[in-house]
CSV table of C-alpha atoms (C1' of nucleotides) in Angstrom, one decimal:
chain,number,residue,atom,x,y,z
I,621,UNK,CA,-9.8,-20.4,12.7
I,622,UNK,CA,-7.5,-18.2,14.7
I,623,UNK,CA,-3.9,-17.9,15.4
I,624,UNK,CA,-1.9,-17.1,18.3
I,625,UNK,CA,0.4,-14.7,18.2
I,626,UNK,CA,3.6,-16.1,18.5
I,627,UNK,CA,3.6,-17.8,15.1
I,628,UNK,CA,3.3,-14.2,13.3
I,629,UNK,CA,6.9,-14.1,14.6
I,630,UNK,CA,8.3,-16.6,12.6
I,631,UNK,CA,7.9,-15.4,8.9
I,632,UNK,CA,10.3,-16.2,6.0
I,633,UNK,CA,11.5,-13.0,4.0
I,634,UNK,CA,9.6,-14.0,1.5
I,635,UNK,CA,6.8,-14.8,3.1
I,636,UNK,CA,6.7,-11.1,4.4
I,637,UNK,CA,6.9,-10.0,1.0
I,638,UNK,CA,3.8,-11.5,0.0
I,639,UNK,CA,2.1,-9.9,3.0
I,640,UNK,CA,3.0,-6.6,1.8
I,641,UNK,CA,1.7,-7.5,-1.4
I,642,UNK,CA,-1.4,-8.5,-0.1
I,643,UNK,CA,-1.4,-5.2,2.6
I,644,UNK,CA,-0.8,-3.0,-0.4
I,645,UNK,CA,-3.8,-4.3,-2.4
I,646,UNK,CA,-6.1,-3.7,-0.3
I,647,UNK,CA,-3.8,-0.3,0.8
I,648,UNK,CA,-5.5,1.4,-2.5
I,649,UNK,CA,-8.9,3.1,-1.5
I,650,UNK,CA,-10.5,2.2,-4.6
I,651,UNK,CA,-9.3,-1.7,-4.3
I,652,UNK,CA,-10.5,-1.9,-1.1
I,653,UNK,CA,-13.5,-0.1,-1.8
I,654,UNK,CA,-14.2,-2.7,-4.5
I,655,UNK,CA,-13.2,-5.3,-1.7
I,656,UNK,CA,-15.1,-3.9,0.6
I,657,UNK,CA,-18.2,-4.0,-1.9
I,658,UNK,CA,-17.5,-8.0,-2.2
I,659,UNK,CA,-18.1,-8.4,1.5
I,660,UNK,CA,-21.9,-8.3,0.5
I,661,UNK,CA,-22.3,-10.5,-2.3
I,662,UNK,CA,-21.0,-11.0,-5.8
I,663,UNK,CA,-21.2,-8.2,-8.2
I,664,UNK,CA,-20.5,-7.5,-12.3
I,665,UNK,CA,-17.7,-5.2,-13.4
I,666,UNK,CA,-20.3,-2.9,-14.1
I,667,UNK,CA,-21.9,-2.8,-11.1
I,668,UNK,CA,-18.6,-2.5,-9.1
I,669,UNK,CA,-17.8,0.4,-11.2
I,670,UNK,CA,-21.1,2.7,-10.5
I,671,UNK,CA,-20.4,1.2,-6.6
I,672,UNK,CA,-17.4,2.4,-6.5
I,673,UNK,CA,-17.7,5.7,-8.5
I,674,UNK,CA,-14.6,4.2,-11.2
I,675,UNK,CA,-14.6,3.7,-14.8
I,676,UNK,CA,-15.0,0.1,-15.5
I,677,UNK,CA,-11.9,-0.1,-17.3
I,678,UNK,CA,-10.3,1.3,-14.1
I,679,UNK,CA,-12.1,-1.3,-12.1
I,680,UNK,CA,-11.0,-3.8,-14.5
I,681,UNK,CA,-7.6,-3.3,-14.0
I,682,UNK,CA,-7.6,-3.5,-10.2
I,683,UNK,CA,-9.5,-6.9,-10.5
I,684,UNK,CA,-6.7,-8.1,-12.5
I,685,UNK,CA,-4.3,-7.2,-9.5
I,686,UNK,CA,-6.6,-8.7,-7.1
I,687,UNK,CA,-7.3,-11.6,-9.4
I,688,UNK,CA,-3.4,-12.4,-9.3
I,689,UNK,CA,-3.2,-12.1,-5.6
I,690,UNK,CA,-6.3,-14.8,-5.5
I,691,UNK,CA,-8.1,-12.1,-3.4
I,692,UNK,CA,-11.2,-12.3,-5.5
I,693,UNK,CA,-12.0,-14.7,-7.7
I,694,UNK,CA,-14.9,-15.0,-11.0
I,695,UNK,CA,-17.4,-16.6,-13.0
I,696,UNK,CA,-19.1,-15.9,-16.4
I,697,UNK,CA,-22.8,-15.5,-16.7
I,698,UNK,CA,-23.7,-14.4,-20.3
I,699,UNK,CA,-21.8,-11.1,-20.6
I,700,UNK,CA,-21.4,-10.2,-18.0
I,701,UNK,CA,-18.6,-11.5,-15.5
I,702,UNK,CA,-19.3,-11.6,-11.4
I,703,UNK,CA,-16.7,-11.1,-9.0
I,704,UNK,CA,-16.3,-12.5,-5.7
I,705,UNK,CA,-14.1,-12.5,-2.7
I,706,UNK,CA,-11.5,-15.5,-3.0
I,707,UNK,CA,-10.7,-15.4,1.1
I,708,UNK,CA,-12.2,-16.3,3.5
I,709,UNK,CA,-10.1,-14.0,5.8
I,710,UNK,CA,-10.0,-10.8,4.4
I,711,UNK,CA,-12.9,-9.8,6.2
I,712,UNK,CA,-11.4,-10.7,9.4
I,713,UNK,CA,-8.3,-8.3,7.9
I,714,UNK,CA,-11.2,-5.8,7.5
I,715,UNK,CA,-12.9,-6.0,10.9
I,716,UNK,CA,-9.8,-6.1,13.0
I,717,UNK,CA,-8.2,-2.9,11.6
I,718,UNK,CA,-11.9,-1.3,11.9
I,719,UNK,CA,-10.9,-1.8,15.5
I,720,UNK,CA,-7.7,0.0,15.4
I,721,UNK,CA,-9.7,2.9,13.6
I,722,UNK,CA,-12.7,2.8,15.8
I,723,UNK,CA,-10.8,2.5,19.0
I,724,UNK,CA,-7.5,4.5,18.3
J,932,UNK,CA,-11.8,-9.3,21.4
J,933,UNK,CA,-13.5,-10.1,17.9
J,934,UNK,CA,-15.8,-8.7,15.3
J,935,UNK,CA,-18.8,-10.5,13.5
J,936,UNK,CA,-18.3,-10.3,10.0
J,937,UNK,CA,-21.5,-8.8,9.2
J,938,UNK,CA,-19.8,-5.6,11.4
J,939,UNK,CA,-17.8,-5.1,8.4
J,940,UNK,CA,-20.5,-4.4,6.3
J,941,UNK,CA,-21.6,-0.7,7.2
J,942,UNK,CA,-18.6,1.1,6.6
J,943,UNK,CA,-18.1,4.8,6.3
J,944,UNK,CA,-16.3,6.1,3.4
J,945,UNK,CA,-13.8,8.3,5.6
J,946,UNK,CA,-13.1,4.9,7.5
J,947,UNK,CA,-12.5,2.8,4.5
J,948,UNK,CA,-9.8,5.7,3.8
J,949,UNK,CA,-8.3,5.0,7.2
J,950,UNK,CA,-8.5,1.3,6.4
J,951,UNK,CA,-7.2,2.1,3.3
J,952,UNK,CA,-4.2,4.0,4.8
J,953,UNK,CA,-3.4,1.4,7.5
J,954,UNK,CA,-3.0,-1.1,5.6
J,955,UNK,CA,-1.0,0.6,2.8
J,956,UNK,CA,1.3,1.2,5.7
J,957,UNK,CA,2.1,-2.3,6.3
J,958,UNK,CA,2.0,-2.7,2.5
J,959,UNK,CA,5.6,-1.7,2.4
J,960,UNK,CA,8.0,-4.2,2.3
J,961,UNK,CA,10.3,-1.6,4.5
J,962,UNK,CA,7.5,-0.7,7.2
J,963,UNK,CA,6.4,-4.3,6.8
J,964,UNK,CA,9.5,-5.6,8.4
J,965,UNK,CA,10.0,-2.9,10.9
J,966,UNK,CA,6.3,-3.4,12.1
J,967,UNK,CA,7.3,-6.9,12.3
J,968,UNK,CA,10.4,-6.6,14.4
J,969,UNK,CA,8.8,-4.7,16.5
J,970,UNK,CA,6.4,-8.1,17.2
J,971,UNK,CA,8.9,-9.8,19.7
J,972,UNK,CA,10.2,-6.8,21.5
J,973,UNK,CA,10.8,-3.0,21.3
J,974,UNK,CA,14.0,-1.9,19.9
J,975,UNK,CA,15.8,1.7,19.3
J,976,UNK,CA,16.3,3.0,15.8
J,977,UNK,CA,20.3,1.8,15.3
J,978,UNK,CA,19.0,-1.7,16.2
J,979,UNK,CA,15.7,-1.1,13.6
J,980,UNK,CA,17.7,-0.4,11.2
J,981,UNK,CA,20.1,-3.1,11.2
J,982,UNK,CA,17.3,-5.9,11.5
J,983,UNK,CA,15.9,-4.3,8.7
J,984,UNK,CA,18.9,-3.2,6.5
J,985,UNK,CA,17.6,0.1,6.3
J,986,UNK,CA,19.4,3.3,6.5
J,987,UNK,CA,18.5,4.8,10.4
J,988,UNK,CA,17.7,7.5,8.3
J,989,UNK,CA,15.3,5.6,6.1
J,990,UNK,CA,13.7,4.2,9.5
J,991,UNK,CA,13.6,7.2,11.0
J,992,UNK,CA,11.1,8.6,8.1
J,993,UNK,CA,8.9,5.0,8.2
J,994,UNK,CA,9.0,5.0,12.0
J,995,UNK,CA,7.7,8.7,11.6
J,996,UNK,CA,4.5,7.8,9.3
J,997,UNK,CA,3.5,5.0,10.9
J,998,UNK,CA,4.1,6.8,14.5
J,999,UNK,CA,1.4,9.5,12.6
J,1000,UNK,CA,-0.5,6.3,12.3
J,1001,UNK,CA,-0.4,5.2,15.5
J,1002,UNK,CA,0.5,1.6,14.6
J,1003,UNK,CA,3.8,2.2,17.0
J,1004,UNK,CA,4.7,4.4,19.5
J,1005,UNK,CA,7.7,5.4,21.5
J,1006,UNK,CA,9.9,6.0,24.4
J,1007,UNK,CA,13.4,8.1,25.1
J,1008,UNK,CA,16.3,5.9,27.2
J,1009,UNK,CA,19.0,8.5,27.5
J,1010,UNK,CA,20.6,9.0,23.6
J,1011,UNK,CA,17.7,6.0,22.2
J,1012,UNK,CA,14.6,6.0,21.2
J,1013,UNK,CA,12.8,2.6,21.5
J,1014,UNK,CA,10.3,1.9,19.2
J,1015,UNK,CA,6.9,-0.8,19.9
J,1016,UNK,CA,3.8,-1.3,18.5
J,1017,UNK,CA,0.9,0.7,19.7
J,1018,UNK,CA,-1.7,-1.4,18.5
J,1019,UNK,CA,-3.1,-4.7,19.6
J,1020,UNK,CA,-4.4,-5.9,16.6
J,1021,UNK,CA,-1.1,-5.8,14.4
J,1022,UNK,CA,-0.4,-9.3,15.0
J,1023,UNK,CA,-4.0,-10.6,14.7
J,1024,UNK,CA,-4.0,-8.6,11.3
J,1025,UNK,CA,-0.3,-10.2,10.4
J,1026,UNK,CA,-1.5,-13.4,11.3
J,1027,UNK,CA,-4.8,-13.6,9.2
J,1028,UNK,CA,-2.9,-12.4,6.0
J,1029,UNK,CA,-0.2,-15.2,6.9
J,1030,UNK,CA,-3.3,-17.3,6.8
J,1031,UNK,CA,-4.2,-16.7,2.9
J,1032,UNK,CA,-0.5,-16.5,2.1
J,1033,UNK,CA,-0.5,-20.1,3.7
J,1034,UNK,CA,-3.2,-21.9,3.2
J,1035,UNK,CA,-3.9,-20.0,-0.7
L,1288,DT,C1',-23.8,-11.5,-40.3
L,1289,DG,C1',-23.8,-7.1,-37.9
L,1290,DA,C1',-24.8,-4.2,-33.9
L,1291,DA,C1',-24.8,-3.6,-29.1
L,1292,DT,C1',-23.1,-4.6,-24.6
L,1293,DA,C1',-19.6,-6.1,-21.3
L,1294,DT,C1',-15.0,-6.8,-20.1
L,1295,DA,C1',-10.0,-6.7,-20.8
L,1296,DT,C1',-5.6,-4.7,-22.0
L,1297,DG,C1',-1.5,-2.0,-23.6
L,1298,DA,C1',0.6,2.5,-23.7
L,1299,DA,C1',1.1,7.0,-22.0
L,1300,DC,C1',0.8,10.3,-18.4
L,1301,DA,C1',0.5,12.3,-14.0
L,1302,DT,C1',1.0,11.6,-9.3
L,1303,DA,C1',2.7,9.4,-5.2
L,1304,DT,C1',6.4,7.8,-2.6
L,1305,DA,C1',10.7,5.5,-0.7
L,1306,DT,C1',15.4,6.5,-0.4
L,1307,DT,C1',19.5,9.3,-0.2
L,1308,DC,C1',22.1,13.2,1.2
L,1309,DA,C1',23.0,17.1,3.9
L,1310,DT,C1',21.9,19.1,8.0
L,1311,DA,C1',19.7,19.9,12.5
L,1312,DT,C1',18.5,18.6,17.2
L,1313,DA,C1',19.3,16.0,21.5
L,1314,DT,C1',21.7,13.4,24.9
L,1315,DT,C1',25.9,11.8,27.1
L,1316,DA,C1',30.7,11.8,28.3
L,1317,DA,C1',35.2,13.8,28.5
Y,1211,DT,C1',32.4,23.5,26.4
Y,1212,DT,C1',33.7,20.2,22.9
Y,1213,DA,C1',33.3,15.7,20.8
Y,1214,DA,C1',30.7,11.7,19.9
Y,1215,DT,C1',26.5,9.2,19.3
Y,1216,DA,C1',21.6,8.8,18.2
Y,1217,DT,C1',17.7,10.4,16.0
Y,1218,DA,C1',15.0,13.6,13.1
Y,1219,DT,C1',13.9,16.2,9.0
Y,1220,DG,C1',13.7,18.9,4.5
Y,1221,DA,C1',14.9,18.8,-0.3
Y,1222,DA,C1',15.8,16.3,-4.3
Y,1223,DT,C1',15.6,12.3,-7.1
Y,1224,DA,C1',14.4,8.0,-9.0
Y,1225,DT,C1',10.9,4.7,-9.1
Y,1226,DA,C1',6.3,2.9,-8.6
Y,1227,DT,C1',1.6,3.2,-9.7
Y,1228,DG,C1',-3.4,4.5,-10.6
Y,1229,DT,C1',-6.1,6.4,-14.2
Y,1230,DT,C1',-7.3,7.5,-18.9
Y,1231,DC,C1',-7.7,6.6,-23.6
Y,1232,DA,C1',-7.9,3.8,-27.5
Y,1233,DT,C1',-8.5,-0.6,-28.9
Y,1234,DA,C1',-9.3,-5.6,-28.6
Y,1235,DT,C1',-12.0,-9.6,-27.3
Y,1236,DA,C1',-16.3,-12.0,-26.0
Y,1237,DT,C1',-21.2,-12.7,-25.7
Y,1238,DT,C1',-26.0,-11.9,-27.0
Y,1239,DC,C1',-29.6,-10.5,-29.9
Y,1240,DA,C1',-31.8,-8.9,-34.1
DNA sequence: TGAATATATGAACATATATTCATATATTAA
DNA sequence: TTAATATATGAATATATGTTCATATATTCA
């Protein structure tokens, strides 16, 4: 699904605020990191944390922030609980500011 | 131009840091709405910072990190600088995360 | 039940950062 | 040159925030 440009200019100020909310999540380098580890497939607290080289109660917390901004969601199996991306665009948001890196 | 997602996948860990520091640019509520002014047209300090409510002097230190950035860039007119975006994937990015805000 | 594993969470702390204020620089006009 | 306007910048401060640590909750297995 895509969207032309012209509708990104008509935002409510609120509606801009939860951009920035969303922007600044994934503005963290270990939340994107953990983000970025979810592009794969689904992954355990515990394996996020030795991904990403955090404590899991360090991971934990981010997942609740990301969990509120419905970024990722998850799902119980046993003990252990797997995390998963909760958007379908956010690896659009990720590939088109790897262009801006890659080309700039 | 666009990116398969699969692209996104192998990732460098200094460009996840870029990544990571675009995007907590535009995390800002402040740069946010600057960044987003600057969608429709280009426009000097003075009028940035009236769009905006921001102090020019406020501006002045935003429109300096993300100039470091290279998300905008600018030009001298005499006693103004005008300010635009430098980056032709700031709306595409704006416009996917308008996507989740709107459709989540 | 009790132990072990996995995850979550609140408080505290250390760091990062956005804004303000004062001041500096640059351009234009008188 | 002098005044006025526009922008930039360094220092200081107040706030926000990511991590750590201790502890709590939940599930599984013996």
């Amino acid at each position: 699904m895509s969207v032309g440009a012209e509708s990104i200019i008509a935002v409510s100020g609120s509606e801009l605020d939860s951009l920035a909310d969303i922007f600044k999540a994934i503005g963290d380098p270990g939340r994107l990191k953990i983000v970025h580890s979810l592009l794969a497939r689904e992954l355990c607290v515990h394996e996020l944390a030795q991904t990403v080289e955090m404590t899991p109660s360090a991971v934990s917390h981010q997942l609740r922030l990301l969990r509120g901004l419905k970024l990722v969601k998850r799902r119980r199996d046993g003990q252990r609980i797997f995390y998963s991306l909760d958007d379908a665009h956010i690896s659009t948001l990720l590939s088109q500011a790897l262009l801006h890196v890659r080309e700039g």
